[in-house]
Amino acid sequence: MLSEPRSGRLAAWGNALLAGLVSPDDAVVAIVGEDAVHRVEGLPGESAPVGLTLALGRLRTLGASGLRIALPAPGHPLGLSGPPEFNARALEAEEAVICEDAALGLVPEVYEAGPAGDVHIEVVWHCLPVREAPPADVPSLGEAERELAEALRDATAVLSQLDVAGSGPIAEAAVDAYRARAERGREVLAPGYPPRAVRVLELAQRVGLLISVASENGPGGAVSASEIAARAEALRPVERTARRAQVAAYNSVVEERGVR
């Protein structure tokens, strides 16, 4: 939740490219980010993996009018529409991209390559058929913004009662550091996204940061199994809310254009 999901980068900059707001080269550079290379495997009409530039152009010719993301978790098929084979691959990767009007989806597989001391990341996107149906459990931007504010307030109150590190000064320091990094050139989303989507995504990332700080700094003052379980119970719904908000933000430009 702290870092931008690869599916988010692909959808955001892919949508900007489809809308004619960025060049293919700029879109690919933004999508790849700090990874070494991205390829797409299983693209209709191609017998071998191809680069992102060719893949994005081919998806356009196949009818893709927009890109959505899915961030599923066990018991929560967020953003998915089937079939089961695609859903299973997306659940294993915990993310996917769905191409509107092309009945295709992309699921990333991440590899480490290179010798010790010089390891780099390569990503293969597996292109698979998807069912053209409404995605599961994706809220509107307005709904996501309201749910995030409520979830953050409720979780903070519970975590404070349990004396969890994620609700105190440690968390605020981590959030300040995160914001400082974000202000040093990180572009939220891509050209063409509404300001509200940027705001919702930033809040979802902040919520995700608080969850990670609370989870990674030990049990705090929770000394019994029941108190530790209560902390986990408090974090579970807020993490779910943050994922839903991320999906709403990344998918908003497609919704705004009226693509269904």
GROMACS .gro file of C-alpha atoms in nm:
model
  260
    1MET     CA    1   0.000   0.000   0.000
    2LEU     CA    2   0.293   0.236   0.055
    3SER     CA    3   0.426   0.225  -0.299
    4GLU     CA    4   0.229   0.275  -0.616
    5PRO     CA    5   0.118  -0.063  -0.751
    6ARG     CA    6   0.254  -0.154  -1.091
    7SER     CA    7  -0.102  -0.198  -1.215
    8GLY     CA    8  -0.170   0.159  -1.107
    9ARG     CA    9   0.120   0.298  -1.307
   10LEU     CA   10   0.023   0.093  -1.614
   11ALA     CA   11  -0.342   0.200  -1.596
   12ALA     CA   12  -0.276   0.567  -1.519
   13TRP     CA   13  -0.014   0.628  -1.787
   14GLY     CA   14  -0.184   0.391  -2.029
   15ASN     CA   15  -0.500   0.598  -1.996
   16ALA     CA   16  -0.302   0.919  -2.053
   17LEU     CA   17  -0.154   0.763  -2.368
   18LEU     CA   18  -0.492   0.644  -2.495
   19ALA     CA   19  -0.626   0.998  -2.442
   20GLY     CA   20  -0.337   1.148  -2.641
   21LEU     CA   21  -0.202   1.340  -2.341
   22VAL     CA   22   0.146   1.184  -2.333
   23SER     CA   23   0.382   1.027  -2.584
   24PRO     CA   24   0.442   0.650  -2.596
   25ASP     CA   25   0.800   0.698  -2.475
   26ASP     CA   26   0.695   0.909  -2.176
   27ALA     CA   27   0.422   0.662  -2.084
   28VAL     CA   28   0.658   0.364  -2.094
   29VAL     CA   29   0.924   0.542  -1.885
   30ALA     CA   30   0.663   0.624  -1.619
   31ILE     CA   31   0.516   0.273  -1.619
   32VAL     CA   32   0.852   0.097  -1.589
   33GLY     CA   33   0.967   0.327  -1.309
   34GLU     CA   34   1.263   0.178  -1.123
   35ASP     CA   35   1.221  -0.167  -1.282
   36ALA     CA   36   1.463  -0.276  -1.555
   37VAL     CA   37   1.211  -0.378  -1.819
   38HIS     CA   38   0.844  -0.468  -1.869
   39ARG     CA   39   0.717  -0.710  -2.135
   40VAL     CA   40   0.372  -0.837  -2.229
   41GLU     CA   41   0.317  -1.208  -2.297
   42GLY     CA   42   0.014  -1.369  -2.460
   43LEU     CA   43  -0.099  -1.061  -2.652
   44PRO     CA   44  -0.333  -1.161  -2.938
   45GLY     CA   45  -0.140  -1.171  -3.263
   46GLU     CA   46   0.201  -1.208  -3.096
   47SER     CA   47   0.381  -1.540  -3.053
   48ALA     CA   48   0.642  -1.404  -2.810
   49PRO     CA   49   0.662  -1.141  -2.537
   50VAL     CA   50   0.671  -0.782  -2.665
   51GLY     CA   51   0.772  -0.447  -2.521
   52LEU     CA   52   0.526  -0.205  -2.363
   53THR     CA   53   0.527   0.040  -2.653
   54LEU     CA   54   0.414  -0.225  -2.899
   55ALA     CA   55   0.176  -0.380  -2.646
   56LEU     CA   56  -0.004  -0.054  -2.568
   57GLY     CA   57  -0.041   0.022  -2.938
   58ARG     CA   58  -0.175  -0.325  -3.004
   59LEU     CA   59  -0.427  -0.299  -2.720
   60ARG     CA   60  -0.555   0.021  -2.875
   61THR     CA   61  -0.604  -0.150  -3.212
   62LEU     CA   62  -0.781  -0.438  -3.033
   63GLY     CA   63  -1.039  -0.187  -2.907
   64ALA     CA   64  -0.914  -0.092  -2.561
   65SER     CA   65  -1.071   0.241  -2.472
   66GLY     CA   66  -0.945   0.265  -2.115
   67LEU     CA   67  -0.760   0.076  -1.844
   68ARG     CA   68  -0.888  -0.011  -1.498
   69ILE     CA   69  -0.710  -0.176  -1.209
   70ALA     CA   70  -0.804  -0.448  -0.962
   71LEU     CA   71  -0.643  -0.495  -0.619
   72PRO     CA   72  -0.796  -0.821  -0.495
   73ALA     CA   73  -0.728  -0.993  -0.163
   74PRO     CA   74  -0.852  -1.326  -0.022
   75GLY     CA   75  -1.229  -1.301   0.014
   76HIS     CA   76  -1.237  -0.963  -0.161
   77PRO     CA   77  -1.226  -0.973  -0.546
   78LEU     CA   78  -1.191  -0.595  -0.566
   79GLY     CA   79  -1.215  -0.470  -0.924
   80LEU     CA   80  -1.244  -0.814  -1.085
   81SER     CA   81  -1.519  -0.940  -1.315
   82GLY     CA   82  -1.401  -1.292  -1.406
   83PRO     CA   83  -1.360  -1.546  -1.544
   84PRO     CA   84  -1.229  -1.760  -1.254
   85GLU     CA   85  -0.898  -1.831  -1.430
   86PHE     CA   86  -0.816  -1.462  -1.457
   87ASN     CA   87  -0.939  -1.390  -1.105
   88ALA     CA   88  -0.711  -1.662  -0.965
   89ARG     CA   89  -0.405  -1.518  -1.139
   90ALA     CA   90  -0.493  -1.166  -1.027
   91LEU     CA   91  -0.549  -1.279  -0.668
   92GLU     CA   92  -0.209  -1.448  -0.663
   93ALA     CA   93  -0.043  -1.129  -0.789
   94GLU     CA   94  -0.271  -0.909  -0.572
   95GLU     CA   95  -0.325  -0.678  -0.869
   96ALA     CA   96  -0.429  -0.666  -1.234
   97VAL     CA   97  -0.525  -0.432  -1.518
   98ILE     CA   98  -0.848  -0.474  -1.715
   99CYS     CA   99  -0.879  -0.333  -2.068
  100GLU     CA  100  -1.217  -0.175  -2.131
  101ASP     CA  101  -1.390  -0.284  -2.454
  102ALA     CA  102  -1.116  -0.533  -2.541
  103ALA     CA  103  -1.212  -0.823  -2.309
  104LEU     CA  104  -0.849  -0.859  -2.203
  105GLY     CA  105  -0.666  -0.832  -1.874
  106LEU     CA  106  -0.302  -0.806  -1.770
  107VAL     CA  107  -0.150  -0.968  -1.461
  108PRO     CA  108   0.210  -0.891  -1.361
  109GLU     CA  109   0.471  -1.150  -1.274
  110VAL     CA  110   0.782  -1.003  -1.112
  111TYR     CA  111   1.130  -1.154  -1.145
  112GLU     CA  112   1.467  -1.075  -0.993
  113ALA     CA  113   1.750  -1.105  -1.245
  114GLY     CA  114   2.123  -1.040  -1.255
  115PRO     CA  115   2.425  -1.140  -1.046
  116ALA     CA  116   2.454  -1.086  -0.671
  117GLY     CA  117   2.509  -0.719  -0.598
  118ASP     CA  118   2.356  -0.615  -0.928
  119VAL     CA  119   2.005  -0.757  -0.907
  120HIS     CA  120   1.734  -0.583  -1.107
  121ILE     CA  121   1.359  -0.629  -1.147
  122GLU     CA  122   1.194  -0.751  -1.465
  123VAL     CA  123   0.817  -0.769  -1.509
  124VAL     CA  124   0.616  -0.986  -1.745
  125TRP     CA  125   0.250  -0.892  -1.790
  126HIS     CA  126   0.042  -1.198  -1.879
  127CYS     CA  127  -0.241  -1.107  -2.115
  128LEU     CA  128  -0.555  -1.316  -2.055
  129PRO     CA  129  -0.925  -1.305  -2.151
  130VAL     CA  130  -1.160  -1.130  -1.909
  131ARG     CA  131  -1.536  -1.117  -1.877
  132GLU     CA  132  -1.696  -0.787  -1.978
  133ALA     CA  133  -1.902  -0.715  -1.667
  134PRO     CA  134  -1.912  -0.452  -1.391
  135PRO     CA  135  -1.607  -0.478  -1.161
  136ALA     CA  136  -1.660  -0.601  -0.806
  137ASP     CA  137  -1.698  -0.358  -0.514
  138VAL     CA  138  -1.548  -0.043  -0.668
  139PRO     CA  139  -1.682   0.278  -0.506
  140SER     CA  140  -1.716   0.620  -0.662
  141LEU     CA  141  -1.455   0.882  -0.576
  142GLY     CA  142  -1.696   1.056  -0.344
  143GLU     CA  143  -1.780   0.735  -0.161
  144ALA     CA  144  -1.413   0.644  -0.134
  145GLU     CA  145  -1.321   0.981   0.012
  146ARG     CA  146  -1.593   0.963   0.278
  147GLU     CA  147  -1.512   0.602   0.366
  148LEU     CA  148  -1.141   0.680   0.402
  149ALA     CA  149  -1.201   0.967   0.642
  150GLU     CA  150  -1.433   0.756   0.856
  151ALA     CA  151  -1.206   0.451   0.854
  152LEU     CA  152  -0.899   0.654   0.946
  153ARG     CA  153  -1.080   0.820   1.234
  154ASP     CA  154  -1.219   0.495   1.370
  155ALA     CA  155  -0.894   0.302   1.336
  156THR     CA  156  -0.688   0.578   1.497
  157ALA     CA  157  -0.921   0.580   1.796
  158VAL     CA  158  -0.899   0.204   1.842
  159LEU     CA  159  -0.521   0.193   1.794
  160SER     CA  160  -0.476   0.475   2.045
  161GLN     CA  161  -0.675   0.279   2.301
  162LEU     CA  162  -0.445  -0.019   2.243
  163ASP     CA  163  -0.132   0.199   2.265
  164VAL     CA  164  -0.017   0.089   1.921
  165ALA     CA  165   0.286   0.261   1.769
  166GLY     CA  166   0.099   0.338   1.449
  167SER     CA  167  -0.131   0.583   1.623
  168GLY     CA  168   0.131   0.808   1.785
  169PRO     CA  169   0.433   1.030   1.705
  170ILE     CA  170   0.620   0.749   1.526
  171ALA     CA  171   0.344   0.728   1.269
  172GLU     CA  172   0.328   1.104   1.223
  173ALA     CA  173   0.705   1.117   1.169
  174ALA     CA  174   0.678   0.841   0.910
  175VAL     CA  175   0.396   1.023   0.734
  176ASP     CA  176   0.600   1.346   0.729
  177ALA     CA  177   0.895   1.159   0.577
  178TYR     CA  178   0.666   1.004   0.318
  179ARG     CA  179   0.525   1.342   0.224
  180ALA     CA  180   0.875   1.488   0.192
  181ARG     CA  181   0.972   1.210  -0.049
  182ALA     CA  182   0.649   1.261  -0.243
  183GLU     CA  183   0.718   1.632  -0.283
  184ARG     CA  184   1.060   1.564  -0.436
  185GLY     CA  185   0.925   1.499  -0.781
  186ARG     CA  186   0.680   1.209  -0.751
  187GLU     CA  187   0.390   1.271  -0.986
  188VAL     CA  188   0.064   1.140  -0.847
  189LEU     CA  189  -0.139   0.963  -1.116
  190ALA     CA  190  -0.092   1.095  -1.471
  191PRO     CA  191  -0.216   1.378  -1.694
  192GLY     CA  192  -0.592   1.375  -1.742
  193TYR     CA  193  -0.694   1.264  -1.392
  194PRO     CA  194  -0.932   1.487  -1.191
  195PRO     CA  195  -0.790   1.664  -0.883
  196ARG     CA  196  -1.026   1.470  -0.657
  197ALA     CA  197  -0.869   1.143  -0.773
  198VAL     CA  198  -0.525   1.272  -0.676
  199ARG     CA  199  -0.658   1.373  -0.334
  200VAL     CA  200  -0.823   1.036  -0.276
  201LEU     CA  201  -0.512   0.844  -0.384
  202GLU     CA  202  -0.287   1.051  -0.156
  203LEU     CA  203  -0.519   0.989   0.139
  204ALA     CA  204  -0.534   0.616   0.063
  205GLN     CA  205  -0.155   0.603   0.056
  206ARG     CA  206  -0.138   0.788   0.387
  207VAL     CA  207  -0.381   0.540   0.540
  208GLY     CA  208  -0.172   0.254   0.402
  209LEU     CA  209   0.138   0.404   0.560
  210LEU     CA  210  -0.028   0.421   0.900
  211ILE     CA  211  -0.134   0.056   0.866
  212SER     CA  212   0.222  -0.049   0.784
  213VAL     CA  213   0.372   0.149   1.070
  214ALA     CA  214   0.122  -0.003   1.312
  215SER     CA  215   0.189  -0.353   1.179
  216GLU     CA  216   0.567  -0.335   1.164
  217ASN     CA  217   0.648  -0.178   1.500
  218GLY     CA  218   0.548  -0.466   1.724
  219PRO     CA  219   0.240  -0.496   1.942
  220GLY     CA  220   0.296  -0.163   2.122
  221GLY     CA  221   0.119  -0.177   2.455
  222ALA     CA  222  -0.099  -0.472   2.359
  223VAL     CA  223   0.012  -0.738   2.608
  224SER     CA  224  -0.259  -1.000   2.565
  225ALA     CA  225  -0.364  -1.211   2.270
  226SER     CA  226  -0.709  -1.054   2.277
  227GLU     CA  227  -0.563  -0.702   2.252
  228ILE     CA  228  -0.336  -0.803   1.964
  229ALA     CA  229  -0.638  -0.959   1.791
  230ALA     CA  230  -0.832  -0.637   1.847
  231ARG     CA  231  -0.556  -0.440   1.673
  232ALA     CA  232  -0.563  -0.674   1.374
  233GLU     CA  233  -0.942  -0.646   1.364
  234ALA     CA  234  -0.916  -0.266   1.367
  235LEU     CA  235  -0.666  -0.263   1.081
  236ARG     CA  236  -0.845  -0.512   0.855
  237PRO     CA  237  -1.142  -0.295   0.751
  238VAL     CA  238  -0.934   0.020   0.711
  239GLU     CA  239  -0.688  -0.164   0.485
  240ARG     CA  240  -0.982  -0.285   0.277
  241THR     CA  241  -1.116   0.070   0.257
  242ALA     CA  242  -0.778   0.204   0.146
  243ARG     CA  243  -0.754  -0.055  -0.132
  244ARG     CA  244  -1.105   0.031  -0.251
  245ALA     CA  245  -1.010   0.399  -0.259
  246GLN     CA  246  -0.696   0.329  -0.461
  247VAL     CA  247  -0.898   0.142  -0.722
  248ALA     CA  248  -1.155   0.423  -0.735
  249ALA     CA  249  -0.880   0.680  -0.791
  250TYR     CA  250  -0.701   0.492  -1.068
  251ASN     CA  251  -1.027   0.402  -1.242
  252SER     CA  252  -1.182   0.747  -1.213
  253VAL     CA  253  -1.060   0.880  -1.546
  254VAL     CA  254  -1.232   0.592  -1.723
  255GLU     CA  255  -1.551   0.653  -1.528
  256GLU     CA  256  -1.532   1.027  -1.599
  257ARG     CA  257  -1.512   0.966  -1.973
  258GLY     CA  258  -1.824   0.755  -1.947
  259VAL     CA  259  -1.654   0.433  -2.057
  260ARG     CA  260  -1.852   0.130  -1.945
   0.00000   0.00000   0.00000
